[in-house]
JSON list of C-alpha atoms and ligand atoms in Angstrom, two decimals:
[
{"chain": "A", "resi": 1, "resn": "MET", "atom": "CA", "xyz": [7.04, 84.25, 9.57]},
{"chain": "A", "resi": 2, "resn": "VAL", "atom": "CA", "xyz": [6.78, 82.97, 5.73]},
{"chain": "A", "resi": 3, "resn": "PHE", "atom": "CA", "xyz": [9.53, 81.35, 4.01]},
{"chain": "A", "resi": 4, "resn": "VAL", "atom": "CA", "xyz": [7.91, 80.78, 0.49]},
{"chain": "A", "resi": 5, "resn": "LYS", "atom": "CA", "xyz": [6.98, 82.25, -1.44]},
{"chain": "A", "resi": 6, "resn": "ASP", "atom": "CA", "xyz": [3.01, 81.87, -2.77]},
{"chain": "A", "resi": 7, "resn": "GLY", "atom": "CA", "xyz": [3.01, 79.85, -5.93]},
{"chain": "A", "resi": 8, "resn": "GLU", "atom": "CA", "xyz": [6.70, 78.59, -5.59]},
{"chain": "A", "resi": 9, "resn": "THR", "atom": "CA", "xyz": [7.88, 74.60, -5.34]},
{"chain": "A", "resi": 10, "resn": "VAL", "atom": "CA", "xyz": [8.68, 73.02, -2.75]},
{"chain": "A", "resi": 11, "resn": "VAL", "atom": "CA", "xyz": [10.85, 69.83, -2.12]},
{"chain": "A", "resi": 12, "resn": "PRO", "atom": "CA", "xyz": [9.12, 67.72, 0.31]},
{"chain": "A", "resi": 13, "resn": "GLY", "atom": "CA", "xyz": [10.23, 69.15, 3.86]},
{"chain": "A", "resi": 14, "resn": "GLU", "atom": "CA", "xyz": [10.41, 71.98, 3.69]},
{"chain": "A", "resi": 15, "resn": "PRO", "atom": "CA", "xyz": [9.72, 74.76, 5.71]},
{"chain": "A", "resi": 16, "resn": "LEU", "atom": "CA", "xyz": [6.73, 77.25, 4.88]},
{"chain": "A", "resi": 17, "resn": "CYS", "atom": "CA", "xyz": [6.10, 78.98, 7.35]},
{"chain": "A", "resi": 18, "resn": "ILE", "atom": "CA", "xyz": [5.71, 79.13, 11.35]},
{"chain": "A", "resi": 19, "resn": "GLN", "atom": "CA", "xyz": [2.26, 77.97, 12.52]},
{"chain": "A", "resi": 20, "resn": "GLU", "atom": "CA", "xyz": [1.37, 81.14, 14.27]},
{"chain": "A", "resi": 21, "resn": "GLU", "atom": "CA", "xyz": [1.27, 83.11, 10.82]},
{"chain": "A", "resi": 22, "resn": "PHE", "atom": "CA", "xyz": [-0.64, 79.32, 8.61]},
{"chain": "A", "resi": 23, "resn": "SER", "atom": "CA", "xyz": [-2.25, 76.23, 9.56]},
{"chain": "A", "resi": 24, "resn": "PRO", "atom": "CA", "xyz": [-1.42, 73.37, 7.43]},
{"chain": "A", "resi": 25, "resn": "GLY", "atom": "CA", "xyz": [-3.91, 72.70, 4.99]},
{"chain": "A", "resi": 26, "resn": "GLU", "atom": "CA", "xyz": [-3.48, 70.35, 2.45]},
{"chain": "A", "resi": 27, "resn": "ASN", "atom": "CA", "xyz": [-0.19, 68.49, 2.14]},
{"chain": "A", "resi": 28, "resn": "ALA", "atom": "CA", "xyz": [1.46, 70.55, 4.63]},
{"chain": "A", "resi": 29, "resn": "ALA", "atom": "CA", "xyz": [2.59, 69.48, 8.22]},
{"chain": "A", "resi": 30, "resn": "LEU", "atom": "CA", "xyz": [3.49, 70.58, 11.22]},
{"chain": "A", "resi": 31, "resn": "ASP", "atom": "CA", "xyz": [6.93, 69.29, 12.53]},
{"chain": "A", "resi": 32, "resn": "SER", "atom": "CA", "xyz": [8.75, 69.92, 16.35]},
{"chain": "A", "resi": 33, "resn": "ARG", "atom": "CA", "xyz": [9.67, 72.96, 16.02]},
{"chain": "A", "resi": 34, "resn": "GLY", "atom": "CA", "xyz": [6.20, 74.22, 15.32]},
{"chain": "A", "resi": 35, "resn": "ARG", "atom": "CA", "xyz": [6.75, 74.84, 11.62]},
{"chain": "A", "resi": 36, "resn": "VAL", "atom": "CA", "xyz": [4.99, 74.03, 8.61]},
{"chain": "A", "resi": 37, "resn": "ILE", "atom": "CA", "xyz": [6.06, 71.65, 6.23]},
{"chain": "A", "resi": 38, "resn": "ALA", "atom": "CA", "xyz": [5.74, 70.35, 2.74]},
{"chain": "A", "resi": 39, "resn": "LYS", "atom": "CA", "xyz": [5.18, 66.74, 2.80]},
{"chain": "A", "resi": 40, "resn": "VAL", "atom": "CA", "xyz": [5.46, 66.29, -1.21]},
{"chain": "A", "resi": 41, "resn": "LEU", "atom": "CA", "xyz": [6.85, 68.18, -3.81]},
{"chain": "A", "resi": 42, "resn": "GLY", "atom": "CA", "xyz": [4.34, 70.65, -5.26]},
{"chain": "A", "resi": 43, "resn": "THR", "atom": "CA", "xyz": [3.65, 74.78, -5.16]},
{"chain": "A", "resi": 44, "resn": "VAL", "atom": "CA", "xyz": [2.87, 76.58, -1.88]},
{"chain": "A", "resi": 45, "resn": "SER", "atom": "CA", "xyz": [-1.18, 77.84, -1.83]},
{"chain": "A", "resi": 46, "resn": "TYR", "atom": "CA", "xyz": [-1.29, 80.85, 0.81]},
{"chain": "A", "resi": 47, "resn": "ASP", "atom": "CA", "xyz": [-5.09, 80.51, 1.96]},
{"chain": "A", "resi": 48, "resn": "LYS", "atom": "CA", "xyz": [-4.50, 85.09, 3.90]},
{"chain": "A", "resi": 49, "resn": "SER", "atom": "CA", "xyz": [-8.64, 84.56, 4.91]},
{"chain": "A", "resi": 50, "resn": "LYS", "atom": "CA", "xyz": [-8.94, 81.23, 6.33]},
{"chain": "A", "resi": 51, "resn": "ARG", "atom": "CA", "xyz": [-5.17, 80.95, 7.36]},
{"chain": "A", "resi": 52, "resn": "ILE", "atom": "CA", "xyz": [-4.50, 77.88, 6.01]},
{"chain": "A", "resi": 53, "resn": "VAL", "atom": "CA", "xyz": [-1.37, 76.90, 3.82]},
{"chain": "A", "resi": 54, "resn": "ASP", "atom": "CA", "xyz": [-1.72, 73.55, 0.88]},
{"chain": "A", "resi": 55, "resn": "VAL", "atom": "CA", "xyz": [0.51, 72.52, -1.67]},
{"chain": "A", "resi": 56, "resn": "ARG", "atom": "CA", "xyz": [-0.51, 71.48, -4.62]},
{"chain": "A", "resi": 57, "resn": "PRO", "atom": "CA", "xyz": [1.84, 68.46, -5.77]},
{"chain": "A", "resi": 58, "resn": "LEU", "atom": "CA", "xyz": [3.23, 69.07, -9.21]},
{"chain": "A", "resi": 59, "resn": "LYS", "atom": "CA", "xyz": [2.77, 66.05, -11.84]},
{"chain": "A", "resi": 60, "resn": "THR", "atom": "CA", "xyz": [6.33, 64.06, -10.72]},
{"chain": "A", "resi": 61, "resn": "PRO", "atom": "CA", "xyz": [7.04, 62.02, -13.48]},
{"chain": "A", "resi": 62, "resn": "GLN", "atom": "CA", "xyz": [6.14, 58.56, -13.65]},
{"chain": "A", "resi": 63, "resn": "LEU", "atom": "CA", "xyz": [8.09, 56.10, -11.68]},
{"chain": "A", "resi": 64, "resn": "ILE", "atom": "CA", "xyz": [9.36, 52.69, -11.98]},
{"chain": "A", "resi": 65, "resn": "LYS", "atom": "CA", "xyz": [9.84, 50.89, -9.18]},
{"chain": "A", "resi": 66, "resn": "VAL", "atom": "CA", "xyz": [11.16, 47.24, -8.80]},
{"chain": "A", "resi": 67, "resn": "GLY", "atom": "CA", "xyz": [8.15, 44.27, -8.99]},
{"chain": "A", "resi": 68, "resn": "ASP", "atom": "CA", "xyz": [6.49, 46.42, -11.71]},
{"chain": "A", "resi": 69, "resn": "GLN", "atom": "CA", "xyz": [5.04, 44.80, -14.45]},
{"chain": "A", "resi": 70, "resn": "VAL", "atom": "CA", "xyz": [5.96, 46.31, -18.86]},
{"chain": "A", "resi": 71, "resn": "LEU", "atom": "CA", "xyz": [4.96, 46.63, -21.66]},
{"chain": "A", "resi": 72, "resn": "ALA", "atom": "CA", "xyz": [8.92, 46.78, -23.57]},
{"chain": "A", "resi": 73, "resn": "GLN", "atom": "CA", "xyz": [9.62, 46.22, -27.72]},
{"chain": "A", "resi": 74, "resn": "VAL", "atom": "CA", "xyz": [12.77, 44.22, -27.47]},
{"chain": "A", "resi": 75, "resn": "ARG", "atom": "CA", "xyz": [15.77, 47.07, -29.75]},
{"chain": "A", "resi": 76, "resn": "SER", "atom": "CA", "xyz": [19.07, 44.77, -29.84]},
{"chain": "A", "resi": 77, "resn": "ILE", "atom": "CA", "xyz": [20.00, 41.09, -29.53]},
{"chain": "A", "resi": 78, "resn": "GLN", "atom": "CA", "xyz": [24.43, 41.72, -27.62]},
{"chain": "A", "resi": 79, "resn": "ASP", "atom": "CA", "xyz": [25.00, 37.80, -26.69]},
{"chain": "A", "resi": 80, "resn": "LYS", "atom": "CA", "xyz": [23.55, 37.73, -23.55]},
{"chain": "A", "resi": 81, "resn": "ILE", "atom": "CA", "xyz": [22.21, 41.45, -23.22]},
{"chain": "A", "resi": 82, "resn": "VAL", "atom": "CA", "xyz": [19.00, 42.49, -24.60]},
{"chain": "A", "resi": 83, "resn": "VAL", "atom": "CA", "xyz": [17.71, 45.90, -24.78]},
{"chain": "A", "resi": 84, "resn": "VAL", "atom": "CA", "xyz": [14.73, 46.84, -24.99]},
{"chain": "A", "resi": 85, "resn": "THR", "atom": "CA", "xyz": [11.98, 50.29, -24.40]},
{"chain": "A", "resi": 86, "resn": "ILE", "atom": "CA", "xyz": [9.55, 50.66, -21.56]},
{"chain": "A", "resi": 87, "resn": "LEU", "atom": "CA", "xyz": [6.74, 50.93, -23.40]},
{"chain": "A", "resi": 88, "resn": "SER", "atom": "CA", "xyz": [3.87, 51.47, -20.58]},
{"chain": "A", "resi": 89, "resn": "VAL", "atom": "CA", "xyz": [4.15, 50.54, -16.70]},
{"chain": "A", "resi": 90, "resn": "GLY", "atom": "CA", "xyz": [1.01, 48.40, -14.84]},
{"chain": "A", "resi": 91, "resn": "ASP", "atom": "CA", "xyz": [-1.05, 49.74, -18.05]},
{"chain": "A", "resi": 92, "resn": "ARG", "atom": "CA", "xyz": [0.05, 52.57, -18.68]},
{"chain": "A", "resi": 93, "resn": "ALA", "atom": "CA", "xyz": [1.73, 54.24, -21.62]},
{"chain": "A", "resi": 94, "resn": "LEU", "atom": "CA", "xyz": [4.87, 56.23, -20.88]},
{"chain": "A", "resi": 95, "resn": "LYS", "atom": "CA", "xyz": [4.99, 59.68, -22.13]},
{"chain": "A", "resi": 96, "resn": "HIS", "atom": "CA", "xyz": [8.78, 58.71, -22.60]},
{"chain": "A", "resi": 97, "resn": "PRO", "atom": "CA", "xyz": [9.34, 54.47, -23.03]},
{"chain": "A", "resi": 98, "resn": "LYS", "atom": "CA", "xyz": [12.77, 54.15, -20.73]},
{"chain": "A", "resi": 99, "resn": "ALA", "atom": "CA", "xyz": [15.59, 51.96, -21.71]},
{"chain": "A", "resi": 100, "resn": "ALA", "atom": "CA", "xyz": [16.50, 48.77, -19.61]},
{"chain": "A", "resi": 101, "resn": "ILE", "atom": "CA", "xyz": [17.37, 45.30, -19.79]},
{"chain": "A", "resi": 102, "resn": "ILE", "atom": "CA", "xyz": [16.57, 41.83, -19.86]},
{"chain": "A", "resi": 103, "resn": "VAL", "atom": "CA", "xyz": [18.60, 39.69, -17.25]},
{"chain": "A", "resi": 104, "resn": "PRO", "atom": "CA", "xyz": [19.65, 36.58, -18.39]},
{"chain": "A", "resi": 105, "resn": "GLY", "atom": "CA", "xyz": [18.09, 33.58, -15.99]},
{"chain": "A", "resi": 106, "resn": "ARG", "atom": "CA", "xyz": [19.49, 32.08, -13.75]},
{"chain": "A", "resi": 107, "resn": "GLY", "atom": "CA", "xyz": [21.11, 28.44, -14.84]},
{"chain": "A", "resi": 108, "resn": "MET", "atom": "CA", "xyz": [19.98, 30.05, -18.65]},
{"chain": "A", "resi": 109, "resn": "LYS", "atom": "CA", "xyz": [20.55, 27.57, -21.50]},
{"chain": "A", "resi": 110, "resn": "GLU", "atom": "CA", "xyz": [18.68, 29.05, -24.52]},
{"chain": "A", "resi": 111, "resn": "GLU", "atom": "CA", "xyz": [19.87, 31.96, -26.19]},
{"chain": "A", "resi": 112, "resn": "MET", "atom": "CA", "xyz": [19.12, 35.00, -25.67]},
{"chain": "A", "resi": 113, "resn": "LYS", "atom": "CA", "xyz": [18.44, 35.12, -29.20]},
{"chain": "A", "resi": 114, "resn": "ASP", "atom": "CA", "xyz": [16.17, 31.67, -29.32]},
{"chain": "A", "resi": 115, "resn": "VAL", "atom": "CA", "xyz": [13.91, 33.32, -25.97]},
{"chain": "A", "resi": 116, "resn": "VAL", "atom": "CA", "xyz": [12.98, 37.08, -27.69]},
{"chain": "A", "resi": 117, "resn": "GLY", "atom": "CA", "xyz": [13.68, 38.85, -31.30]},
{"chain": "A", "resi": 118, "resn": "VAL", "atom": "CA", "xyz": [14.29, 42.63, -31.95]},
{"chain": "A", "resi": 119, "resn": "GLY", "atom": "CA", "xyz": [11.23, 44.18, -32.55]},
{"chain": "A", "resi": 120, "resn": "ASP", "atom": "CA", "xyz": [8.55, 41.75, -30.24]},
{"chain": "A", "resi": 121, "resn": "LEU", "atom": "CA", "xyz": [6.94, 43.25, -27.65]},
{"chain": "A", "resi": 122, "resn": "VAL", "atom": "CA", "xyz": [7.73, 41.89, -24.52]},
{"chain": "A", "resi": 123, "resn": "VAL", "atom": "CA", "xyz": [6.03, 41.93, -20.39]},
{"chain": "A", "resi": 124, "resn": "ALA", "atom": "CA", "xyz": [8.34, 42.22, -17.91]},
{"chain": "A", "resi": 125, "resn": "GLN", "atom": "CA", "xyz": [8.77, 42.55, -14.14]},
{"chain": "A", "resi": 126, "resn": "VAL", "atom": "CA", "xyz": [11.21, 45.40, -13.15]},
{"chain": "A", "resi": 127, "resn": "ILE", "atom": "CA", "xyz": [13.56, 43.44, -10.45]},
{"chain": "A", "resi": 128, "resn": "THR", "atom": "CA", "xyz": [16.36, 45.68, -9.92]},
{"chain": "A", "resi": 129, "resn": "GLN", "atom": "CA", "xyz": [17.07, 49.51, -10.39]},
{"chain": "A", "resi": 130, "resn": "PHE", "atom": "CA", "xyz": [20.88, 49.78, -9.96]},
{"chain": "A", "resi": 131, "resn": "MET", "atom": "CA", "xyz": [22.94, 53.13, -11.19]},
{"chain": "A", "resi": 132, "resn": "GLY", "atom": "CA", "xyz": [19.67, 53.92, -13.34]},
{"chain": "A", "resi": 133, "resn": "ILE", "atom": "CA", "xyz": [19.77, 50.79, -15.07]},
{"chain": "A", "resi": 134, "resn": "ILE", "atom": "CA", "xyz": [16.72, 48.94, -15.13]},
{"chain": "A", "resi": 135, "resn": "GLY", "atom": "CA", "xyz": [17.13, 45.16, -15.04]},
{"chain": "A", "resi": 136, "resn": "LEU", "atom": "CA", "xyz": [13.53, 43.63, -16.43]},
{"chain": "A", "resi": 137, "resn": "SER", "atom": "CA", "xyz": [13.18, 39.80, -15.85]},
{"chain": "A", "resi": 138, "resn": "ILE", "atom": "CA", "xyz": [10.70, 37.36, -18.90]},
{"chain": "A", "resi": 139, "resn": "TRP", "atom": "CA", "xyz": [11.06, 33.97, -17.21]},
{"chain": "A", "resi": 140, "resn": "LYS", "atom": "CA", "xyz": [8.34, 33.85, -15.43]},
{"chain": "A", "resi": 141, "resn": "PRO", "atom": "CA", "xyz": [5.08, 31.57, -17.22]},
{"chain": "A", "resi": 142, "resn": "ASN", "atom": "CA", "xyz": [2.62, 34.83, -17.02]},
{"chain": "A", "resi": 143, "resn": "LEU", "atom": "CA", "xyz": [5.31, 36.48, -18.61]},
{"chain": "A", "resi": 144, "resn": "GLY", "atom": "CA", "xyz": [7.53, 36.93, -21.86]},
{"chain": "A", "resi": 145, "resn": "VAL", "atom": "CA", "xyz": [7.22, 37.75, -25.48]},
{"chain": "A", "resi": 146, "resn": "VAL", "atom": "CA", "xyz": [2.90, 38.85, -26.23]},
{"chain": "A", "resi": 147, "resn": "LEU", "atom": "CA", "xyz": [4.08, 40.02, -29.81]},
{"chain": "A", "resi": 148, "resn": "GLY", "atom": "CA", "xyz": [6.63, 38.49, -32.01]},
{"chain": "A", "resi": 149, "resn": "ILE", "atom": "CA", "xyz": [8.00, 39.78, -35.06]},
{"chain": "A", "resi": 150, "resn": "CYS", "atom": "CA", "xyz": [9.21, 37.52, -38.23]},
{"chain": "A", "resi": 151, "resn": "ASP", "atom": "CA", "xyz": [13.55, 39.50, -38.15]},
{"chain": "A", "resi": 152, "resn": "LYS", "atom": "CA", "xyz": [13.30, 38.84, -42.09]},
{"chain": "A", "resi": 153, "resn": "CYS", "atom": "CA", "xyz": [9.81, 40.83, -43.35]},
{"chain": "A", "resi": 154, "resn": "LEU", "atom": "CA", "xyz": [9.02, 42.11, -40.32]},
{"chain": "A", "resi": 155, "resn": "ASN", "atom": "CA", "xyz": [5.26, 40.45, -39.79]},
{"chain": "A", "resi": 156, "resn": "ALA", "atom": "CA", "xyz": [4.15, 39.43, -37.06]},
{"chain": "A", "resi": 157, "resn": "LEU", "atom": "CA", "xyz": [4.22, 35.91, -36.03]},
{"chain": "A", "resi": 158, "resn": "THR", "atom": "CA", "xyz": [1.66, 33.70, -35.29]},
{"chain": "A", "resi": 159, "resn": "ARG", "atom": "CA", "xyz": [0.85, 30.79, -32.94]},
{"chain": "A", "resi": 160, "resn": "THR", "atom": "CA", "xyz": [0.49, 27.11, -34.54]},
{"chain": "A", "resi": 161, "resn": "ARG", "atom": "CA", "xyz": [0.52, 24.28, -32.81]},
{"chain": "A", "resi": 162, "resn": "ALA", "atom": "CA", "xyz": [4.07, 23.46, -34.39]},
{"chain": "A", "resi": 163, "resn": "GLY", "atom": "CA", "xyz": [5.75, 26.61, -32.90]},
{"chain": "A", "resi": 164, "resn": "LEU", "atom": "CA", "xyz": [5.65, 30.71, -33.90]},
{"chain": "A", "resi": 165, "resn": "ILE", "atom": "CA", "xyz": [5.93, 30.73, -37.76]},
{"chain": "A", "resi": 166, "resn": "CYS", "atom": "CA", "xyz": [5.79, 33.58, -39.85]},
{"chain": "A", "resi": 167, "resn": "PRO", "atom": "CA", "xyz": [2.17, 33.72, -41.95]},
{"chain": "A", "resi": 168, "resn": "LYS", "atom": "CA", "xyz": [4.15, 35.66, -44.84]},
{"chain": "A", "resi": 169, "resn": "CYS", "atom": "CA", "xyz": [7.59, 33.89, -44.61]},
{"chain": "A", "resi": 170, "resn": "GLY", "atom": "CA", "xyz": [7.05, 30.89, -43.45]},
{"chain": "A", "resi": 171, "resn": "GLU", "atom": "CA", "xyz": [9.93, 31.06, -40.95]},
{"chain": "A", "resi": 172, "resn": "LYS", "atom": "CA", "xyz": [9.79, 29.80, -37.63]},
{"chain": "A", "resi": 173, "resn": "HIS", "atom": "CA", "xyz": [10.35, 30.85, -34.77]},
{"chain": "A", "resi": 174, "resn": "LYS", "atom": "CA", "xyz": [11.53, 29.98, -31.22]},
{"chain": "A", "resi": 175, "resn": "ARG", "atom": "CA", "xyz": [10.53, 32.62, -28.09]},
{"chain": "A", "resi": 176, "resn": "LYS", "atom": "CA", "xyz": [9.39, 32.63, -24.77]},
{"chain": "A", "resi": 177, "resn": "ILE", "atom": "CA", "xyz": [5.61, 33.34, -24.88]},
{"chain": "A", "resi": 178, "resn": "VAL", "atom": "CA", "xyz": [3.04, 34.39, -22.88]},
{"chain": "A", "resi": 179, "resn": "PRO", "atom": "CA", "xyz": [-0.28, 32.39, -22.48]},
{"chain": "A", "resi": 180, "resn": "PHE", "atom": "CA", "xyz": [-2.29, 34.86, -23.91]},
{"chain": "A", "resi": 181, "resn": "TYR", "atom": "CA", "xyz": [0.36, 35.86, -27.17]},
{"chain": "A", "resi": 182, "resn": "GLY", "atom": "CA", "xyz": [-1.31, 37.40, -29.75]},
{"chain": "A", "resi": 183, "resn": "ASN", "atom": "CA", "xyz": [-4.09, 38.36, -28.09]},
{"chain": "A", "resi": 184, "resn": "MET", "atom": "CA", "xyz": [-4.61, 42.23, -29.85]},
{"chain": "A", "resi": 185, "resn": "GLU", "atom": "CA", "xyz": [-6.91, 42.89, -26.55]},
{"chain": "A", "resi": 186, "resn": "ARG", "atom": "CA", "xyz": [-4.69, 42.73, -23.98]},
{"chain": "A", "resi": 187, "resn": "ILE", "atom": "CA", "xyz": [-1.97, 44.11, -25.22]},
{"chain": "A", "resi": 188, "resn": "ALA", "atom": "CA", "xyz": [-3.90, 47.23, -26.20]},
{"chain": "A", "resi": 189, "resn": "SER", "atom": "CA", "xyz": [-5.35, 47.67, -23.06]},
{"chain": "A", "resi": 190, "resn": "MET", "atom": "CA", "xyz": [-1.84, 47.52, -21.11]},
{"chain": "A", "resi": 191, "resn": "LEU", "atom": "CA", "xyz": [-0.94, 50.30, -23.40]},
{"chain": "A", "resi": 192, "resn": "GLU", "atom": "CA", "xyz": [-4.34, 52.12, -22.31]},
{"chain": "A", "resi": 193, "resn": "VAL", "atom": "CA", "xyz": [-3.16, 56.11, -21.52]},
{"chain": "A", "resi": 194, "resn": "MET", "atom": "CA", "xyz": [-5.21, 57.23, -18.38]},
{"chain": "A", "resi": 195, "resn": "PRO", "atom": "CA", "xyz": [-6.34, 61.00, -18.13]},
{"chain": "A", "resi": 196, "resn": "SER", "atom": "CA", "xyz": [-4.35, 62.39, -15.60]},
{"chain": "B", "resi": 201, "resn": "ZN", "atom": "ZN1", "xyz": [8.56, 36.30, -41.80]}
]
């Protein structure tokens, strides 16, 4: 007995056939009732000569998990809420950038606008994922702004002994920066698109 047609999409755990028909091949397994089930989301492929059934994995969208390090761009700052767009996860650029928020640090005294600025690139860590809202932290020393943008003239801010300064208008800016602030090579490597 075959439950699913050749080429159909199946989800993990879905019965494909009974083991008398086909043996489990790649990404397939036997369950306790003698049925071959799918182990991954994919398409079913029956090999009639070898009597084996494989499941070819579908390319799944990149998932973002708690603990992941991300590169994000600041979109807006309202009081204590910073809205960002995640551009890459674990140094892999996202095909579809995703919105997230930066969660204020515990006992934080500075205002958010003295920590990040609109347009800045930040390295952050995913700390919560609740009802589809991704919460990020930038409070560890290796997290924070990697490239600051002047809110007046949109220039990249230069790191000097006196702090971050806009090379065009001379305005000083407060940010929580990472040790490798302004390292364009490092920033570019975080946006690398991996061949799929
Ligand atoms: Zn400026």
